Each structure stands twice: as C-alpha cells, then as structure tokens.
PDB file of C-alpha atoms in Angstrom:
ATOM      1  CA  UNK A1272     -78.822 -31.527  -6.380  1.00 38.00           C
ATOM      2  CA  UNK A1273     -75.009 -32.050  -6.144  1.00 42.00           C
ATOM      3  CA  UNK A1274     -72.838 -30.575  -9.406  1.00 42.00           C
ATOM      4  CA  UNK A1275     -70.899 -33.672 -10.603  1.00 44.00           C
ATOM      5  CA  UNK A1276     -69.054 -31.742 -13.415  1.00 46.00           C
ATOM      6  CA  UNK A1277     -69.082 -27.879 -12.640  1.00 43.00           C
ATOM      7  CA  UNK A1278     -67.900 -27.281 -16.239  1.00 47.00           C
ATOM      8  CA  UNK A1279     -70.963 -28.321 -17.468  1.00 44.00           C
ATOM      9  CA  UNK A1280     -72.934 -26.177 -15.105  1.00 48.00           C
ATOM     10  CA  UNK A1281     -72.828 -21.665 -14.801  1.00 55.00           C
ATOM     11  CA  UNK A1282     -73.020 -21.597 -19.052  1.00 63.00           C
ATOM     12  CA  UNK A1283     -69.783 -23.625 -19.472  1.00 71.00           C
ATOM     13  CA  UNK A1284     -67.615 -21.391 -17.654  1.00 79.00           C
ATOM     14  CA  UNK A1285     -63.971 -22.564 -15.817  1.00 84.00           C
ATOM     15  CA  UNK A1286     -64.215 -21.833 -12.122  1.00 87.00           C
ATOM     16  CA  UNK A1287     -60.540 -21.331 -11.105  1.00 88.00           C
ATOM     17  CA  UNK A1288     -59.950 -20.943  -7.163  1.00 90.00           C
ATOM     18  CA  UNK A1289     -57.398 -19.919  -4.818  1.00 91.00           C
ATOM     19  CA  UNK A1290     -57.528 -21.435  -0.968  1.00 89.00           C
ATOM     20  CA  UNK A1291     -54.412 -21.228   1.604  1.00 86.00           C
ATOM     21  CA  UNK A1292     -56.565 -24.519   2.347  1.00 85.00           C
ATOM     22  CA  UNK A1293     -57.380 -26.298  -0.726  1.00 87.00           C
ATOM     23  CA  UNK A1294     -59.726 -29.580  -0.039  1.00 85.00           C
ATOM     24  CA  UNK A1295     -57.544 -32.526  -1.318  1.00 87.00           C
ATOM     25  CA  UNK A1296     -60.048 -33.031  -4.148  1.00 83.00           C
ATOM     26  CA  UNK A1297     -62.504 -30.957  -6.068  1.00 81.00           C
ATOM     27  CA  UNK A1298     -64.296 -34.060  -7.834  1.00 79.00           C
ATOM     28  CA  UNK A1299     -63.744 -32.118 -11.018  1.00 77.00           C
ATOM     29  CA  UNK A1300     -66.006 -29.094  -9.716  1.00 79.00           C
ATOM     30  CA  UNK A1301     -63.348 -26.528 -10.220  1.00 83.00           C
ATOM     31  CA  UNK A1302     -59.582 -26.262 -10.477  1.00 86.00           C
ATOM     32  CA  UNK A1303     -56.958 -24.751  -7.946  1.00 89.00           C
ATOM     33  CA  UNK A1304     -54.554 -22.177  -8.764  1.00 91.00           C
ATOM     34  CA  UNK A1305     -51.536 -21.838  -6.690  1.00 92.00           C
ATOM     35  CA  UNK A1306     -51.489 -17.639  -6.397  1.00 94.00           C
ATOM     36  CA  UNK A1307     -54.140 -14.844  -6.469  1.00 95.00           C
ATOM     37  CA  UNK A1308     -52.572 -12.926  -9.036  1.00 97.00           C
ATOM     38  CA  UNK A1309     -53.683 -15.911 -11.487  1.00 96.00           C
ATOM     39  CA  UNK A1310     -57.116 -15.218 -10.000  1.00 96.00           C
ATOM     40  CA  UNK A1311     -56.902 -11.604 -10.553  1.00 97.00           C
ATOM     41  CA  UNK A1312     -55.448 -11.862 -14.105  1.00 97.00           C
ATOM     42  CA  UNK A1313     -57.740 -14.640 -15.525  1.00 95.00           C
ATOM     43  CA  UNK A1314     -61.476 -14.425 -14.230  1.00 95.00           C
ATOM     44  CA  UNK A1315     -63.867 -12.515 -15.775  1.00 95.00           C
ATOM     45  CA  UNK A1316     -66.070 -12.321 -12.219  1.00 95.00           C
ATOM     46  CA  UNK A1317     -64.521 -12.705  -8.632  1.00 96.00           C
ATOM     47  CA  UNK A1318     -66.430 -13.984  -6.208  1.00 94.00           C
ATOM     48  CA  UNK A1319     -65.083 -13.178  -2.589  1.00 94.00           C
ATOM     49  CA  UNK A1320     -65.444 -15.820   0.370  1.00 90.00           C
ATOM     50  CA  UNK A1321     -63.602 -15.284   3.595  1.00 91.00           C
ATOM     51  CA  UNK A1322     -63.249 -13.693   6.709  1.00 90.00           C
ATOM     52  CA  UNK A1323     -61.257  -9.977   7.154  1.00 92.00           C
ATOM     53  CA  UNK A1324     -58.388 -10.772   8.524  1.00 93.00           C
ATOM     54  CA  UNK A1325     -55.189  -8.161   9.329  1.00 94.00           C
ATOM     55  CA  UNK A1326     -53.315 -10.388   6.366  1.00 93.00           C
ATOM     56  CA  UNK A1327     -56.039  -9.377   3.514  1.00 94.00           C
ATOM     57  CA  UNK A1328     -57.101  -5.524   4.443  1.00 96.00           C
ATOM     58  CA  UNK A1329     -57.558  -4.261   1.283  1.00 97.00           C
ATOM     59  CA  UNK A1330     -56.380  -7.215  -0.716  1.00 97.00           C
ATOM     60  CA  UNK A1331     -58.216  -5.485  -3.589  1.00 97.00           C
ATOM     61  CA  UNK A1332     -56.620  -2.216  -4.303  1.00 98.00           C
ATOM     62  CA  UNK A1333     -55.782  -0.052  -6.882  1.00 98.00           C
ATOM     63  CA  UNK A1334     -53.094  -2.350  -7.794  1.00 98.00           C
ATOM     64  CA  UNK A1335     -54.906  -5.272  -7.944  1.00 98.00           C
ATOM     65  CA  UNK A1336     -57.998  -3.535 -10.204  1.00 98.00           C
ATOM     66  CA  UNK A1337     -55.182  -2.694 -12.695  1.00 98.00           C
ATOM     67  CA  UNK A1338     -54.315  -6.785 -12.654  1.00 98.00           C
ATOM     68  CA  UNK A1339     -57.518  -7.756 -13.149  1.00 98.00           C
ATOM     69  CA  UNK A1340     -59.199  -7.663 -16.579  1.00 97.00           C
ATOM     70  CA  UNK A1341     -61.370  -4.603 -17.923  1.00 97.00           C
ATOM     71  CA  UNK A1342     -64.164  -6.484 -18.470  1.00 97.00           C
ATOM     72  CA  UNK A1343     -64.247  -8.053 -14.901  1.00 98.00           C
ATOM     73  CA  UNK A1344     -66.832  -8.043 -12.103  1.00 98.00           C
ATOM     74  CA  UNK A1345     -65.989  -7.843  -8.272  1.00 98.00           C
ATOM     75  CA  UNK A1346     -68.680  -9.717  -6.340  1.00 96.00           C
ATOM     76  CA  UNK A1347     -67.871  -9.058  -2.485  1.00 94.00           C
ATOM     77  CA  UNK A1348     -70.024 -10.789   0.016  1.00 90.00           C
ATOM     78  CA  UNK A1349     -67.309 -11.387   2.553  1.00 91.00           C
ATOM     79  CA  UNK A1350     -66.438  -8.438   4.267  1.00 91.00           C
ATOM     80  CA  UNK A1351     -65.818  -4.724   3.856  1.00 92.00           C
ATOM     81  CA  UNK A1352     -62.883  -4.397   4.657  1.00 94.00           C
ATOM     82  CA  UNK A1353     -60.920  -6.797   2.064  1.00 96.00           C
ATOM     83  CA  UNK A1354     -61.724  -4.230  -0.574  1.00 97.00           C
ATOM     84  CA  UNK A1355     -60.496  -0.682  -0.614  1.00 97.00           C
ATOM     85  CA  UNK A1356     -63.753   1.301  -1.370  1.00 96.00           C
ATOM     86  CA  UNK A1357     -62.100   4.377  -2.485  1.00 96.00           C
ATOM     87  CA  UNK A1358     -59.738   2.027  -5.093  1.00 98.00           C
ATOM     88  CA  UNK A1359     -62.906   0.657  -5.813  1.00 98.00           C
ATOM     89  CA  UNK A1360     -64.715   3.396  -6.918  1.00 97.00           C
ATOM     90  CA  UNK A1361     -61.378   4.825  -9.121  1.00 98.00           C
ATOM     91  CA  UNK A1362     -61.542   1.431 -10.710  1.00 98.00           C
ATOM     92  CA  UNK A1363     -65.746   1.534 -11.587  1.00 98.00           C
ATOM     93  CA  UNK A1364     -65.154   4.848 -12.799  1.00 97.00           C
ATOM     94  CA  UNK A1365     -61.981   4.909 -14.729  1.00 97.00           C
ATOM     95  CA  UNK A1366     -63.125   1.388 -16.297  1.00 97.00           C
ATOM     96  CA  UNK A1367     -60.490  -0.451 -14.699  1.00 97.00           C
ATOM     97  CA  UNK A1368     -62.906  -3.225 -13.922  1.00 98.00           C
ATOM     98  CA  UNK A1369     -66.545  -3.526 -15.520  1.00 98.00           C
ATOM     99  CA  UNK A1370     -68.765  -3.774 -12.376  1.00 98.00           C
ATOM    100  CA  UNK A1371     -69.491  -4.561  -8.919  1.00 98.00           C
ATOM    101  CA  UNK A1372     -71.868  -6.419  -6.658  1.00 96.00           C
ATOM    102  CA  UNK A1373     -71.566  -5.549  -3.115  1.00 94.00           C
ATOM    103  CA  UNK A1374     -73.063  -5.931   0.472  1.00 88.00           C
ATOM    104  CA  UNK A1375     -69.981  -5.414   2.343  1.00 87.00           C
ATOM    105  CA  UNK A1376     -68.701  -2.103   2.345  1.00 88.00           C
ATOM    106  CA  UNK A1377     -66.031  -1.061   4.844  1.00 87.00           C
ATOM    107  CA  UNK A1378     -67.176   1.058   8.226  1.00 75.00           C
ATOM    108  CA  UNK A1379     -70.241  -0.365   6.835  1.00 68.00           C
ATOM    109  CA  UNK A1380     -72.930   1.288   9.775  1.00 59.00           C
ATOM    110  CA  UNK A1381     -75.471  -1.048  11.297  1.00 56.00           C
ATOM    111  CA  UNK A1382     -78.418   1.176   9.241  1.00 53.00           C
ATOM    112  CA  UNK A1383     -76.970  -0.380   6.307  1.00 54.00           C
ATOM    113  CA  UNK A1384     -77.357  -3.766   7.496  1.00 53.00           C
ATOM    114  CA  UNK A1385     -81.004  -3.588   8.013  1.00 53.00           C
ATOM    115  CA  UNK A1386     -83.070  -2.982   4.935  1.00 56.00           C
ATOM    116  CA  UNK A1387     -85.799  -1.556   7.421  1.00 60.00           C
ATOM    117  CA  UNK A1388     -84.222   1.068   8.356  1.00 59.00           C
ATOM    118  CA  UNK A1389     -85.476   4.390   6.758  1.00 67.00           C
ATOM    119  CA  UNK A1390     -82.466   6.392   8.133  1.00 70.00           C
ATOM    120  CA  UNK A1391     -81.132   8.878   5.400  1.00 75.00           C
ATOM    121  CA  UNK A1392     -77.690   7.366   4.118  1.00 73.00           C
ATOM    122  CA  UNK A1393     -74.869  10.252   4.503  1.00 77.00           C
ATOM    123  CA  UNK A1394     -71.790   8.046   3.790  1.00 83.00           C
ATOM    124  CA  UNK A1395     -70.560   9.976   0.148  1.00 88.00           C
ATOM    125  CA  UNK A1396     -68.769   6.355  -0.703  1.00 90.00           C
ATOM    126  CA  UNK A1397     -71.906   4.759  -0.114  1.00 88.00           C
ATOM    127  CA  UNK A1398     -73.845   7.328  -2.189  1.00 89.00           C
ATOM    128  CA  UNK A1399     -71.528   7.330  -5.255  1.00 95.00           C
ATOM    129  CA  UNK A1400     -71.404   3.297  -5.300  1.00 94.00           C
ATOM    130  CA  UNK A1401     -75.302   3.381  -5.129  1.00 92.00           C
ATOM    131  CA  UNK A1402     -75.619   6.248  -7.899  1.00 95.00           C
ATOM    132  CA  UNK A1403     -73.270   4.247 -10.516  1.00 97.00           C
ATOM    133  CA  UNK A1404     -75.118   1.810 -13.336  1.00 97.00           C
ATOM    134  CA  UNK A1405     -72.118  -0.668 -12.703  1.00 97.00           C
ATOM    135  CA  UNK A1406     -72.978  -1.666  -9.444  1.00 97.00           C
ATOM    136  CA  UNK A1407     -75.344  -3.424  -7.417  1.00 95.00           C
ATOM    137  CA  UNK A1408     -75.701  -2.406  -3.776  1.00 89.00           C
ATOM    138  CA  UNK A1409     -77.168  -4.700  -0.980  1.00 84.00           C
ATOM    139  CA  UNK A1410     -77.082  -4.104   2.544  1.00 76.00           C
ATOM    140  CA  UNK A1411     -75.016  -6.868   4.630  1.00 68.00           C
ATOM    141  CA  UNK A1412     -77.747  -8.800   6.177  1.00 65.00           C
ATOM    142  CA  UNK A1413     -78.275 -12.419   4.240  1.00 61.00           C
ATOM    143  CA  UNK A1414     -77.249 -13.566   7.626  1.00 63.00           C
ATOM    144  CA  UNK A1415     -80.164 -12.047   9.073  1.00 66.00           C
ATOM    145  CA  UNK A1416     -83.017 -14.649   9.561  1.00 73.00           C
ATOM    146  CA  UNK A1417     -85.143 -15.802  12.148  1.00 78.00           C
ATOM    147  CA  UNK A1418     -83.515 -18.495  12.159  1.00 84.00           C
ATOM    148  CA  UNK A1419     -79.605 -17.611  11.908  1.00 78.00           C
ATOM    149  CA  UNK A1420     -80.554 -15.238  14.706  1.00 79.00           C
ATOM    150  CA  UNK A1421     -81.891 -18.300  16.791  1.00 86.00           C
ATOM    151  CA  UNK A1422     -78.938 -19.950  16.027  1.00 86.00           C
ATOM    152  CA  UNK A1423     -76.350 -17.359  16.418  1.00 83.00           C
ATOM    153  CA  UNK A1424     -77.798 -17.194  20.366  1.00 88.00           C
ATOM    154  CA  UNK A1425     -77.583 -21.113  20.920  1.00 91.00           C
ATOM    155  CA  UNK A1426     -74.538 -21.934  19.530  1.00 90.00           C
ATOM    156  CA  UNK A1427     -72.904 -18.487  21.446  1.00 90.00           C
ATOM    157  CA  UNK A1428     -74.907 -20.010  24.687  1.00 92.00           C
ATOM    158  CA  UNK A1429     -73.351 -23.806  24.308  1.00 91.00           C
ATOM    159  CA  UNK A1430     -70.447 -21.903  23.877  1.00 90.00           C
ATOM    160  CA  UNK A1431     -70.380 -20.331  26.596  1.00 91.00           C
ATOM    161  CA  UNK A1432     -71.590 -23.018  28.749  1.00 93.00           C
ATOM    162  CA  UNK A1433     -68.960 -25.338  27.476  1.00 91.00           C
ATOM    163  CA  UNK A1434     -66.255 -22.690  28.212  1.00 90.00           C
ATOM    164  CA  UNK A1435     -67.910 -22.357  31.497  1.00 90.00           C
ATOM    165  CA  UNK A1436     -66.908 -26.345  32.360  1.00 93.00           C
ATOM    166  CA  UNK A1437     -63.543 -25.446  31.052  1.00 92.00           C
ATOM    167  CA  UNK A1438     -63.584 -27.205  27.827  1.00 92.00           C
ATOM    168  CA  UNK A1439     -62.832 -25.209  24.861  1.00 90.00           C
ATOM    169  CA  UNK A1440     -65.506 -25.452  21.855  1.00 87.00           C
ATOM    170  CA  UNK A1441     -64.847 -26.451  19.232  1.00 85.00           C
ATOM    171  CA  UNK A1442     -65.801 -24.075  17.180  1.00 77.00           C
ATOM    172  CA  UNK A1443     -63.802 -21.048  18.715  1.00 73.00           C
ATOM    173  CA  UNK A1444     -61.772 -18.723  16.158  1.00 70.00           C
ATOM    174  CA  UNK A1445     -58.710 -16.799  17.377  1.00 64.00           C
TER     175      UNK A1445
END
C-alpha cells in the first residue's frame, strides 16, 4: 500500500525531515526542513537513516540532547557511531531526552550482532543501556537474512567481476 497523505497516517503526526539530498517532491508525505537543529528542536521521536560518515561522528551529543525536547525519543538504526553513547546515556539518565531505541551502538562487537550468540556481554555502556526502562536494545542484525546474505555475495561478486573488465559499478561508494 503506498501512503498518499502521510498526515493522515502514524496517529496524525507531522513528519518533518532533513536530507543534504531532498527528492524534488514528497507528494505531501512529509515536509523538508532546511537545518537539523529544526529537527532536533521540534520532533518528539528521531528516527536516524544514514551512513557514518567522518562529517556526522557523534552528530548526537551532549549538545544536541540538550536541543532536543525532554519528552523526545532517539530511534538509531543507522550506525553506532553517529551517536555518542556516553552523551547518550547522561541524556537517558539526567532526563534530557525521554527514551531510546537502539541497534547500533558504537565499537558495537560482532557478538552483538548475532542474537545467537550466548557470549557474556562485558561492554559497561552496553550493560547500563540494557539495564535502563527507557530503552530498547536490539542487536544490529535486521540486515541479516538468508537472503540479504545471498545478496550481499552476488552483488559484491558482479562487482567485482565488472571491476575486473575495468568498468566501474555502478553502485560503488567512496
């Protein structure tokens, strides 16, 4: 089913979003903002979507939990490192923010990727965010599927085969 109207979908809420691409149109699903401190200041949850790059390292910090609203929730299923765990934890616990759903931590260790594994967790950062009624904790492996596997090895392989040729694919990130 494809949301027409977004406003009249997730109980009424305004979905604001912030993109250094923005598509040209948003067929009314949600509205741009032009800066993230309008993102920070405004939403009551914020979901993050994007790869860890050197430019947004701890984008959330302890000055960006004291923009963002009391009542607000921090949903981070991107990656660790965008979020400053130890920030993150003042923040939970001083009531900076309200909550937090997470399955990215940073130094995140591969044990915490599989929810198999019945290795004891030692990581204290790990233990306190687990231990805390605020948060949810996840470990990091949506992506890990029979199927996302399978296609994690093709598309690397026809990569690699097309690189082989000497044709770049299209699909290669810098």
């Amino acid at each position: 089913m494809k949301l027409r109207n977004f406003r009249h979908y997730g109980l009424g809420a305004r979905v604001i979003a912030y993109d250094k691409y923005p598509l040209k149109s948003t067929n009314g699903e949600f509205e741009y903002v032009d800066d993230l401190k309008t993102i920070f200041e405004q939403s009551d949850i914020i979901s993050l979507h994007m790869p860890a790059t050197k430019e947004n390292q701890h984008l959330f910090n302890h000055e960006v939990f004291e923009m963002m609203k009391d009542n607000a929730i921090l949903i981070n299923t991107a990656r660790g490192a965008i979020v400053n765990t130890s920030d993150l934890i003042f923040a939970l616990e001083s009531g900076e923010i309200a909550g937090a759903g997470i399955d990215a931590l940073e130094n995140e260790s591969a044990d915490l990727q599989d929810s198999r594994s019945t290795k004891k967790i030692t990581d204290s950062d790990v233990i306190k965010l687990s231990m805390m009624p605020n948060v949810i904790l996840t470990p990091h492996s949506a992506f890990h599927t029979s199927e996302s596997v399978k296609n994690m090895v093709t598309i690397s392989m026809d990569n690699l085969k097309t690189m082989f040729n000497g044709v770049r694919p299209n699909d290669l990130v810098e």
